[in-house]
PDB file of C-alpha atoms in Angstrom:
ATOM      1  CA  MET U   1       1.695  19.925 -11.706  1.00  0.00           C
ATOM      2  CA  ALA U   2       4.181  22.226  -9.986  1.00  0.00           C
ATOM      3  CA  THR U   3       6.627  20.779  -7.501  1.00  0.00           C
ATOM      4  CA  GLY U   4       8.708  22.373  -4.776  1.00  0.00           C
ATOM      5  CA  ARG U   5       7.519  24.340  -1.787  1.00  0.00           C
ATOM      6  CA  PHE U   6       4.289  25.324  -3.554  1.00  0.00           C
ATOM      7  CA  THR U   7       2.974  21.775  -3.163  1.00  0.00           C
ATOM      8  CA  LEU U   8       3.970  21.836   0.514  1.00  0.00           C
ATOM      9  CA  GLU U   9       1.876  24.914   1.334  1.00  0.00           C
ATOM     10  CA  PRO U  10      -1.055  22.923   2.789  1.00  0.00           C
ATOM     11  CA  TYR U  11       1.484  21.466   5.223  1.00  0.00           C
ATOM     12  CA  GLY U  12       3.126  24.730   6.241  1.00  0.00           C
ATOM     13  CA  GLY U  13       5.927  24.312   3.723  1.00  0.00           C
ATOM     14  CA  PHE U  14       7.524  21.629   5.925  1.00  0.00           C
ATOM     15  CA  LEU U  15       9.051  18.287   4.970  1.00  0.00           C
ATOM     16  CA  LEU U  16       6.894  16.336   7.405  1.00  0.00           C
ATOM     17  CA  GLN U  17       8.386  13.164   8.838  1.00  0.00           C
ATOM     18  CA  TYR U  18       8.152  10.534  11.552  1.00  0.00           C
ATOM     19  CA  GLY U  19       7.996  12.154  15.001  1.00  0.00           C
ATOM     20  CA  ASP U  20       6.409  15.429  13.882  1.00  0.00           C
ATOM     21  CA  SER U  21       3.484  16.596  15.987  1.00  0.00           C
ATOM     22  CA  ASP U  22       0.903  19.362  15.850  1.00  0.00           C
ATOM     23  CA  ALA U  23       0.586  19.454  19.637  1.00  0.00           C
ATOM     24  CA  ALA U  24       4.347  19.764  20.121  1.00  0.00           C
ATOM     25  CA  ARG U  25       4.689  22.242  17.209  1.00  0.00           C
ATOM     26  CA  ARG U  26       7.305  19.885  15.792  1.00  0.00           C
ATOM     27  CA  TYR U  27       7.634  20.020  12.010  1.00  0.00           C
ATOM     28  CA  GLY U  28      10.417  18.878   9.724  1.00  0.00           C
ATOM     29  CA  GLY U  29      12.038  17.194  12.719  1.00  0.00           C
ATOM     30  CA  LYS U  30      12.435  20.488  14.620  1.00  0.00           C
ATOM     31  CA  ASN U  31      10.691  21.290  17.901  1.00  0.00           C
ATOM     32  CA  GLY U  32       8.988  24.678  18.147  1.00  0.00           C
ATOM     33  CA  ALA U  33       9.111  25.133  14.376  1.00  0.00           C
ATOM     34  CA  VAL U  34       6.131  27.517  14.516  1.00  0.00           C
ATOM     35  CA  PRO U  35       5.077  30.010  17.221  1.00  0.00           C
ATOM     36  CA  ALA U  36       1.541  28.616  17.588  1.00  0.00           C
ATOM     37  CA  VAL U  37      -0.147  25.217  17.401  1.00  0.00           C
ATOM     38  CA  MET U  38      -1.096  24.407  13.797  1.00  0.00           C
ATOM     39  CA  GLN U  39      -2.668  21.371  12.113  1.00  0.00           C
ATOM     40  CA  TYR U  40      -0.201  20.512   9.371  1.00  0.00           C
ATOM     41  CA  VAL U  41       0.178  16.845  10.326  1.00  0.00           C
ATOM     42  CA  ARG U  42      -3.551  16.447  10.789  1.00  0.00           C
ATOM     43  CA  THR U  43      -4.123  18.003   7.355  1.00  0.00           C
ATOM     44  CA  LEU U  44      -1.758  15.462   5.812  1.00  0.00           C
ATOM     45  CA  GLN U  45      -3.547  12.620   7.597  1.00  0.00           C
ATOM     46  CA  GLU U  46      -6.940  13.883   6.413  1.00  0.00           C
ATOM     47  CA  HIS U  47      -5.714  14.089   2.818  1.00  0.00           C
ATOM     48  CA  LEU U  48      -4.385  10.525   3.011  1.00  0.00           C
ATOM     49  CA  GLU U  49      -7.656   9.357   4.533  1.00  0.00           C
ATOM     50  CA  GLU U  50      -9.595  11.040   1.724  1.00  0.00           C
ATOM     51  CA  LEU U  51      -7.620   8.967  -0.787  1.00  0.00           C
ATOM     52  CA  GLY U  52      -8.191   5.717   1.115  1.00  0.00           C
ATOM     53  CA  PHE U  53      -4.786   5.524   2.820  1.00  0.00           C
ATOM     54  CA  THR U  54      -6.144   5.563   6.359  1.00  0.00           C
ATOM     55  CA  SER U  55      -3.582   3.255   7.981  1.00  0.00           C
ATOM     56  CA  GLY U  56      -6.321   2.237  10.385  1.00  0.00           C
ATOM     57  CA  VAL U  57      -6.177   5.314  12.615  1.00  0.00           C
ATOM     58  CA  THR U  58      -8.182   8.514  13.008  1.00  0.00           C
ATOM     59  CA  PRO U  59      -6.298  11.746  12.148  1.00  0.00           C
ATOM     60  CA  ASP U  60      -4.781  12.953  15.407  1.00  0.00           C
ATOM     61  CA  GLY U  61      -1.942  15.300  14.435  1.00  0.00           C
ATOM     62  CA  GLN U  62       0.769  12.815  15.468  1.00  0.00           C
ATOM     63  CA  PHE U  63       3.089  11.597  12.694  1.00  0.00           C
ATOM     64  CA  GLY U  64       3.700   8.053  13.889  1.00  0.00           C
ATOM     65  CA  ALA U  65       4.339   4.692  12.279  1.00  0.00           C
ATOM     66  CA  SER U  66       0.779   4.504  10.920  1.00  0.00           C
ATOM     67  CA  THR U  67       1.101   7.803   9.046  1.00  0.00           C
ATOM     68  CA  ALA U  68       4.491   6.767   7.680  1.00  0.00           C
ATOM     69  CA  MET U  69       2.973   3.477   6.520  1.00  0.00           C
ATOM     70  CA  ALA U  70       0.097   5.277   4.788  1.00  0.00           C
ATOM     71  CA  LEU U  71       2.564   7.555   2.967  1.00  0.00           C
ATOM     72  CA  ARG U  72       4.670   4.577   1.879  1.00  0.00           C
ATOM     73  CA  GLU U  73       1.583   2.868   0.487  1.00  0.00           C
ATOM     74  CA  LEU U  74       0.674   6.011  -1.463  1.00  0.00           C
ATOM     75  CA  GLN U  75       4.209   6.340  -2.818  1.00  0.00           C
ATOM     76  CA  ILE U  76       4.206   2.692  -3.926  1.00  0.00           C
ATOM     77  CA  GLU U  77       0.791   2.845  -5.553  1.00  0.00           C
ATOM     78  CA  ALA U  78       1.567   6.125  -7.306  1.00  0.00           C
ATOM     79  CA  GLN U  79       4.513   4.477  -9.094  1.00  0.00           C
ATOM     80  CA  GLN U  80       2.134   2.272 -11.050  1.00  0.00           C
ATOM     81  CA  SER U  81       1.175   2.957 -14.661  1.00  0.00           C
ATOM     82  CA  ARG U  82      -2.537   2.603 -13.869  1.00  0.00           C
ATOM     83  CA  VAL U  83      -4.753   4.149 -11.196  1.00  0.00           C
ATOM     84  CA  TRP U  84      -8.113   3.325  -9.640  1.00  0.00           C
ATOM     85  CA  GLN U  85     -10.122   6.442 -10.389  1.00  0.00           C
ATOM     86  CA  GLU U  86     -13.600   7.693  -9.625  1.00  0.00           C
ATOM     87  CA  LYS U  87     -16.124   7.783 -12.456  1.00  0.00           C
ATOM     88  CA  GLY U  88     -18.498  10.668 -12.921  1.00  0.00           C
ATOM     89  CA  ALA U  89     -21.995  10.891 -14.354  1.00  0.00           C
ATOM     90  CA  PRO U  90     -23.991   9.240 -15.716  1.00  0.00           C
ATOM     91  CA  VAL U  91     -22.803   6.113 -13.866  1.00  0.00           C
ATOM     92  CA  PRO U  92     -20.700   6.967 -10.783  1.00  0.00           C
ATOM     93  CA  GLY U  93     -18.291   4.301  -9.612  1.00  0.00           C
ATOM     94  CA  MET U  94     -14.666   3.318 -10.068  1.00  0.00           C
ATOM     95  CA  ALA U  95     -12.608   2.578 -13.173  1.00  0.00           C
ATOM     96  CA  VAL U  96      -9.033   1.635 -14.007  1.00  0.00           C
ATOM     97  CA  GLU U  97      -7.335   4.463 -15.906  1.00  0.00           C
ATOM     98  CA  THR U  98      -3.849   5.269 -17.190  1.00  0.00           C
ATOM     99  CA  ALA U  99      -1.928   7.345 -14.655  1.00  0.00           C
ATOM    100  CA  ALA U 100      -1.600  10.981 -15.742  1.00  0.00           C
ATOM    101  CA  ARG U 101       1.386  11.401 -13.444  1.00  0.00           C
ATOM    102  CA  ARG U 102       3.589   8.745 -11.844  1.00  0.00           C
ATOM    103  CA  PHE U 103       5.519   9.120  -8.603  1.00  0.00           C
ATOM    104  CA  ARG U 104       9.279   9.219  -9.197  1.00  0.00           C
ATOM    105  CA  GLY U 105      10.565   9.889  -5.708  1.00  0.00           C
ATOM    106  CA  TYR U 106      11.779   7.816  -2.784  1.00  0.00           C
ATOM    107  CA  VAL U 107       9.506   5.314  -1.032  1.00  0.00           C
ATOM    108  CA  ASN U 108      10.423   6.577   2.422  1.00  0.00           C
ATOM    109  CA  GLY U 109       7.201   7.321   4.311  1.00  0.00           C
ATOM    110  CA  CYS U 110       8.033  11.047   4.462  1.00  0.00           C
ATOM    111  CA  LEU U 111       6.355  14.081   2.923  1.00  0.00           C
ATOM    112  CA  ASP U 112       8.683  15.695   0.385  1.00  0.00           C
ATOM    113  CA  PRO U 113       7.741  17.934  -2.577  1.00  0.00           C
ATOM    114  CA  GLU U 114       7.355  14.989  -4.954  1.00  0.00           C
ATOM    115  CA  THR U 115       5.026  13.187  -2.547  1.00  0.00           C
ATOM    116  CA  ALA U 116       3.055  16.375  -1.885  1.00  0.00           C
ATOM    117  CA  ALA U 117       2.657  16.906  -5.650  1.00  0.00           C
ATOM    118  CA  THR U 118       1.378  13.350  -5.960  1.00  0.00           C
ATOM    119  CA  ILE U 119      -1.200  13.899  -3.218  1.00  0.00           C
ATOM    120  CA  ALA U 120      -2.374  17.075  -4.968  1.00  0.00           C
ATOM    121  CA  GLU U 121      -2.640  15.198  -8.273  1.00  0.00           C
ATOM    122  CA  TRP U 122      -4.602  12.342  -6.739  1.00  0.00           C
ATOM    123  CA  ARG U 123      -6.986  14.703  -4.938  1.00  0.00           C
ATOM    124  CA  ARG U 124      -7.537  16.947  -7.981  1.00  0.00           C
ATOM    125  CA  PRO U 125      -6.584  15.088 -11.169  1.00  0.00           C
ATOM    126  CA  ALA U 126      -7.082  16.678 -14.577  1.00  0.00           C
ATOM    127  CA  GLY U 127     -10.614  15.360 -14.985  1.00  0.00           C
ATOM    128  CA  GLY U 128     -11.685  16.494 -11.533  1.00  0.00           C
ATOM    129  CA  LEU U 129     -12.031  12.899 -10.302  1.00  0.00           C
ATOM    130  CA  ARG U 130      -9.896  11.506  -7.501  1.00  0.00           C
ATOM    131  CA  ASN U 131      -7.554   8.526  -7.624  1.00  0.00           C
ATOM    132  CA  LEU U 132      -8.139   6.212  -4.673  1.00  0.00           C
ATOM    133  CA  CYS U 133      -6.159   3.458  -2.981  1.00  0.00           C
ATOM    134  CA  PRO U 134      -6.897   0.364  -5.099  1.00  0.00           C
ATOM    135  CA  VAL U 135      -6.108  -2.170  -2.374  1.00  0.00           C
ATOM    136  CA  ARG U 136      -8.542  -2.876   0.441  1.00  0.00           C
ATOM    137  CA  VAL U 137      -8.291  -5.480   3.188  1.00  0.00           C
ATOM    138  CA  TYR U 138     -11.496  -6.321   5.016  1.00  0.00           C
ATOM    139  CA  THR U 139     -13.116  -9.111   7.041  1.00  0.00           C
ATOM    140  CA  ARG U 140     -16.313 -11.120   6.667  1.00  0.00           C
ATOM    141  CA  ARG U 141     -18.208 -13.646   8.733  1.00  0.00           C
ATOM    142  CA  VAL U 142     -18.058 -17.138   7.269  1.00  0.00           C
ATOM    143  CA  ASN U 143     -20.887 -19.602   7.814  1.00  0.00           C
ATOM    144  CA  ASP U 144     -20.338 -23.200   6.702  1.00  0.00           C
ATOM    145  CA  GLY U 145     -17.591 -22.035   4.380  1.00  0.00           C
ATOM    146  CA  VAL U 146     -19.765 -19.369   2.762  1.00  0.00           C
ATOM    147  CA  PRO U 147     -18.634 -15.692   3.091  1.00  0.00           C
ATOM    148  CA  GLY U 148     -21.263 -13.595   4.844  1.00  0.00           C
ATOM    149  CA  ALA U 149     -21.595  -9.993   5.979  1.00  0.00           C
ATOM    150  CA  VAL U 150     -18.621  -7.613   6.010  1.00  0.00           C
ATOM    151  CA  VAL U 151     -17.479  -6.905   9.586  1.00  0.00           C
ATOM    152  CA  HIS U 152     -14.409  -4.657   9.252  1.00  0.00           C
ATOM    153  CA  THR U 153     -14.202  -2.552   6.102  1.00  0.00           C
ATOM    154  CA  ASP U 154     -10.665  -1.170   6.250  1.00  0.00           C
ATOM    155  CA  VAL U 155      -7.920  -3.226   7.892  1.00  0.00           C
ATOM    156  CA  TRP U 156      -4.343  -1.959   7.776  1.00  0.00           C
ATOM    157  CA  ARG U 157      -2.355  -3.050  10.814  1.00  0.00           C
ATOM    158  CA  TRP U 158      -1.430  -6.643  11.559  1.00  0.00           C
ATOM    159  CA  ASP U 159      -2.950  -6.332  15.046  1.00  0.00           C
ATOM    160  CA  GLN U 160      -5.959  -4.187  14.149  1.00  0.00           C
ATOM    161  CA  VAL U 161      -8.420  -7.102  14.180  1.00  0.00           C
ATOM    162  CA  LYS U 162      -7.839 -10.018  16.536  1.00  0.00           C
ATOM    163  CA  GLU U 163     -11.152 -11.800  16.159  1.00  0.00           C
ATOM    164  CA  THR U 164     -10.678 -15.439  15.203  1.00  0.00           C
ATOM    165  CA  ASN U 165     -14.217 -15.957  13.920  1.00  0.00           C
ATOM    166  CA  VAL U 166     -13.826 -13.735  10.834  1.00  0.00           C
ATOM    167  CA  ARG U 167     -11.881 -14.249   7.640  1.00  0.00           C
ATOM    168  CA  PHE U 168      -9.671 -11.639   5.989  1.00  0.00           C
ATOM    169  CA  TYR U 169     -10.016 -10.738   2.313  1.00  0.00           C
ATOM    170  CA  ALA U 170      -7.943  -8.501   0.043  1.00  0.00           C
ATOM    171  CA  ALA U 171      -9.323  -6.692  -2.996  1.00  0.00           C
ATOM    172  CA  ASP U 172      -7.123  -5.076  -5.647  1.00  0.00           C
ATOM    173  CA  GLY U 173      -9.070  -2.745  -7.910  1.00  0.00           C
ATOM    174  CA  LEU U 174      -6.290  -2.919 -10.513  1.00  0.00           C
ATOM    175  CA  ALA U 175      -6.503  -6.746 -10.667  1.00  0.00           C
ATOM    176  CA  ARG U 176      -2.717  -7.057 -10.928  1.00  0.00           C
ATOM    177  CA  TYR U 177      -2.537 -10.637  -9.710  1.00  0.00           C
ATOM    178  CA  PRO U 178      -4.475 -13.317 -11.630  1.00  0.00           C
ATOM    179  CA  ILE U 179      -6.563 -15.447  -9.279  1.00  0.00           C
ATOM    180  CA  PRO U 180      -7.326 -19.048 -10.283  1.00  0.00           C
ATOM    181  CA  ARG U 181     -10.982 -19.578 -11.146  1.00  0.00           C
ATOM    182  CA  GLN U 182     -11.539 -21.959  -8.257  1.00  0.00           C
ATOM    183  CA  ARG U 183     -10.196 -19.354  -5.811  1.00  0.00           C
ATOM    184  CA  ILE U 184     -12.361 -16.435  -6.944  1.00  0.00           C
ATOM    185  CA  VAL U 185     -14.685 -15.107  -4.223  1.00  0.00           C
ATOM    186  CA  ASP U 186     -18.283 -14.235  -5.126  1.00  0.00           C
ATOM    187  CA  GLY U 187     -17.385 -14.111  -8.797  1.00  0.00           C
ATOM    188  CA  ASP U 188     -15.107 -11.092  -8.258  1.00  0.00           C
ATOM    189  CA  PRO U 189     -11.683 -11.658  -9.904  1.00  0.00           C
ATOM    190  CA  THR U 190     -10.121  -8.844  -7.853  1.00  0.00           C
ATOM    191  CA  VAL U 191     -10.702 -10.482  -4.445  1.00  0.00           C
ATOM    192  CA  ALA U 192      -8.537 -13.080  -2.694  1.00  0.00           C
ATOM    193  CA  VAL U 193      -8.797 -14.782   0.696  1.00  0.00           C
ATOM    194  CA  VAL U 194      -5.988 -13.783   3.071  1.00  0.00           C
ATOM    195  CA  GLY U 195      -6.784 -16.045   6.026  1.00  0.00           C
ATOM    196  CA  ALA U 196      -7.839 -15.875   9.654  1.00  0.00           C
ATOM    197  CA  PHE U 197      -6.213 -14.262  12.684  1.00  0.00           C
ATOM    198  CA  SER U 198      -3.844 -16.469  14.656  1.00  0.00           C
ATOM    199  CA  GLU U 199      -1.763 -15.864  17.777  1.00  0.00           C
ATOM    200  CA  ALA U 200       0.656 -18.599  16.739  1.00  0.00           C
ATOM    201  CA  GLU U 201       3.931 -17.780  14.971  1.00  0.00           C
ATOM    202  CA  THR U 202       3.003 -14.629  13.019  1.00  0.00           C
ATOM    203  CA  THR U 203       0.361 -13.130  15.353  1.00  0.00           C
ATOM    204  CA  GLY U 204      -1.762 -11.778  12.546  1.00  0.00           C
ATOM    205  CA  PRO U 205      -3.686 -12.961   9.498  1.00  0.00           C
ATOM    206  CA  ASN U 206      -2.399 -16.455   8.795  1.00  0.00           C
ATOM    207  CA  LEU U 207      -1.983 -17.322   5.122  1.00  0.00           C
ATOM    208  CA  GLY U 208      -2.325 -21.096   5.278  1.00  0.00           C
ATOM    209  CA  LYS U 209      -2.164 -23.560   2.399  1.00  0.00           C
ATOM    210  CA  VAL U 210      -5.943 -23.683   2.283  1.00  0.00           C
ATOM    211  CA  HIS U 211      -6.010 -20.007   1.246  1.00  0.00           C
ATOM    212  CA  SER U 212      -3.064 -19.974  -1.121  1.00  0.00           C
ATOM    213  CA  TRP U 213      -1.929 -21.452  -4.432  1.00  0.00           C
ATOM    214  CA  PRO U 214       1.523 -21.937  -5.989  1.00  0.00           C
ATOM    215  CA  GLU U 215       1.216 -18.983  -8.368  1.00  0.00           C
ATOM    216  CA  ALA U 216       0.663 -16.647  -5.392  1.00  0.00           C
ATOM    217  CA  ALA U 217       3.957 -17.494  -3.704  1.00  0.00           C
ATOM    218  CA  ILE U 218       6.405 -14.576  -3.542  1.00  0.00           C
ATOM    219  CA  THR U 219       9.261 -16.117  -5.504  1.00  0.00           C
ATOM    220  CA  THR U 220      11.570 -15.048  -8.301  1.00  0.00           C
ATOM    221  CA  ARG U 221       9.450 -16.847 -10.867  1.00  0.00           C
ATOM    222  CA  THR U 222       6.220 -15.115  -9.845  1.00  0.00           C
ATOM    223  CA  LEU U 223       7.595 -11.598  -9.298  1.00  0.00           C
ATOM    224  CA  VAL U 224       9.837 -11.180 -12.335  1.00  0.00           C
ATOM    225  CA  PRO U 225       8.314 -11.034 -15.839  1.00  0.00           C
ATOM    226  CA  ALA U 226       9.091 -14.172 -17.824  1.00  0.00           C
ATOM    227  CA  GLY U 227      11.054 -12.221 -20.431  1.00  0.00           C
ATOM    228  CA  LEU U 228      13.539 -11.045 -17.794  1.00  0.00           C
ATOM    229  CA  LEU U 229      14.204 -14.448 -16.254  1.00  0.00           C
ATOM    230  CA  PRO U 230      17.486 -16.149 -17.239  1.00  0.00           C
ATOM    231  CA  ALA U 231      17.218 -19.319 -19.283  1.00  0.00           C
ATOM    232  CA  PRO U 232      17.782 -22.577 -17.364  1.00  0.00           C
ATOM    233  CA  ARG U 233      21.398 -23.697 -17.508  1.00  0.00           C
ATOM    234  CA  ARG U 234      21.958 -26.646 -19.797  1.00  0.00           C
ATOM    235  CA  THR U 235      24.099 -29.606 -18.799  1.00  0.00           C
ATOM    236  CA  ARG U 236      25.962 -32.105 -20.945  1.00  0.00           C
ATOM    237  CA  PRO U 237      24.603 -35.652 -21.026  1.00  0.00           C
ATOM    238  CA  GLY U 238      26.045 -37.670 -18.200  1.00  0.00           C
ATOM    239  CA  SER U 239      27.359 -34.664 -16.278  1.00  0.00           C
ATOM    240  CA  ARG U 240      26.304 -33.722 -12.797  1.00  0.00           C
ATOM    241  CA  SER U 241      23.373 -31.304 -12.671  1.00  0.00           C
ATOM    242  CA  ALA U 242      24.445 -27.711 -12.604  1.00  0.00           C
ATOM    243  CA  ARG U 243      23.228 -25.464  -9.864  1.00  0.00           C
ATOM    244  CA  PRO U 244      20.038 -23.583 -10.816  1.00  0.00           C
ATOM    245  CA  THR U 245      20.497 -20.040 -11.983  1.00  0.00           C
ATOM    246  CA  ALA U 246      19.148 -17.412  -9.587  1.00  0.00           C
ATOM    247  CA  TRP U 247      17.801 -13.997 -10.510  1.00  0.00           C
ATOM    248  CA  CYS U 248      18.928 -11.390  -8.023  1.00  0.00           C
ATOM    249  CA  GLY U 249      17.196  -8.248  -9.204  1.00  0.00           C
ATOM    250  CA  PRO U 250      13.403  -8.085  -9.327  1.00  0.00           C
ATOM    251  CA  SER U 251      12.058  -4.818 -10.667  1.00  0.00           C
ATOM    252  CA  ARG U 252      11.598  -1.927  -8.267  1.00  0.00           C
ATOM    253  CA  THR U 253       7.839  -1.937  -8.765  1.00  0.00           C
ATOM    254  CA  SER U 254       7.522  -5.679  -8.161  1.00  0.00           C
ATOM    255  CA  SER U 255       9.627  -5.707  -5.023  1.00  0.00           C
ATOM    256  CA  ALA U 256       7.902  -2.592  -3.711  1.00  0.00           C
ATOM    257  CA  ARG U 257       4.510  -4.135  -4.316  1.00  0.00           C
ATOM    258  CA  ALA U 258       5.578  -7.343  -2.600  1.00  0.00           C
ATOM    259  CA  THR U 259       6.709  -5.310   0.386  1.00  0.00           C
ATOM    260  CA  SER U 260       3.495  -3.369   0.355  1.00  0.00           C
ATOM    261  CA  THR U 261       1.120  -6.318   0.425  1.00  0.00           C
ATOM    262  CA  SER U 262       3.177  -8.770   2.388  1.00  0.00           C
ATOM    263  CA  SER U 263       5.014  -6.702   4.981  1.00  0.00           C
ATOM    264  CA  THR U 264       3.679  -3.216   5.398  1.00  0.00           C
ATOM    265  CA  ARG U 265       0.146  -4.217   6.240  1.00  0.00           C
ATOM    266  CA  THR U 266       0.797  -7.413   8.153  1.00  0.00           C
ATOM    267  CA  THR U 267       3.883  -6.794  10.269  1.00  0.00           C
ATOM    268  CA  ALA U 268       5.067  -4.047  12.581  1.00  0.00           C
ATOM    269  CA  GLY U 269       7.792  -1.963  10.909  1.00  0.00           C
ATOM    270  CA  ALA U 270      10.431   0.533  11.967  1.00  0.00           C
ATOM    271  CA  TYR U 271      10.707   3.923  10.338  1.00  0.00           C
ATOM    272  CA  PRO U 272      13.763   6.227  10.183  1.00  0.00           C
ATOM    273  CA  SER U 273      13.813   9.367  12.284  1.00  0.00           C
ATOM    274  CA  GLU U 274      14.990  11.418   9.324  1.00  0.00           C
ATOM    275  CA  CYS U 275      13.802  11.642   5.718  1.00  0.00           C
ATOM    276  CA  ALA U 276      16.141  10.800   2.865  1.00  0.00           C
ATOM    277  CA  THR U 277      14.560  13.122   0.354  1.00  0.00           C
ATOM    278  CA  GLY U 278      17.535  13.447  -1.960  1.00  0.00           C
ATOM    279  CA  LEU U 279      16.821  17.163  -2.379  1.00  0.00           C
TER     280      LEU U 279
END
């Protein structure tokens, strides 16, 4: 897959970023970048939507926080070694496949050549089948503790759904996080309960103890592979206990994924006005 300005052609050749706007003819952070109104931002939003990175908004040609969030999610997911890919005939559906191309750029919520090349790869992979966003957050009615009909199919923002009579669920097509048998929903090992909306403290889906388990806590021990964790410090008999050893460097993929699932979708975030593309 070629990189550079060729991959940016669908977007006018611009490094699109937060604040760009079709209506204002603002592209690459510059007002009046083109003589006539174009749809470069809207095209980007439509491509992200096609891949399942909707960010909860309808394409409108305004590069705001939602578009930046959708791009960040794509950049994070595209770093993974596996992808959630469409299956063709004879049995259409989805399957977990080895990534033909992994994203190696910055997770910055901006459109640079590397990100544009990734979008092109995901929309037209070698086999002609798209890669789609493997993570989906949705809500269902719950009657007497039993999950019922799906109400909202694609939840992204922390304030997108404020109904208190539905429960939030998260599905990861790549099944990266083992779910205890007693916590599995409807026999699907890729689905976990997130919680219910609450105005108290977090103002968003509330992950209470009833919906969680120790292995799901975002800690050093759960994020870092066991082989990378330092061995517990030994103490001599009769000596005072030594302070526990702390690991200060979780892998980039683990920390990015933690940010993706725990912050990006559930809290409001700030995005830089300029892209650090490193070009």
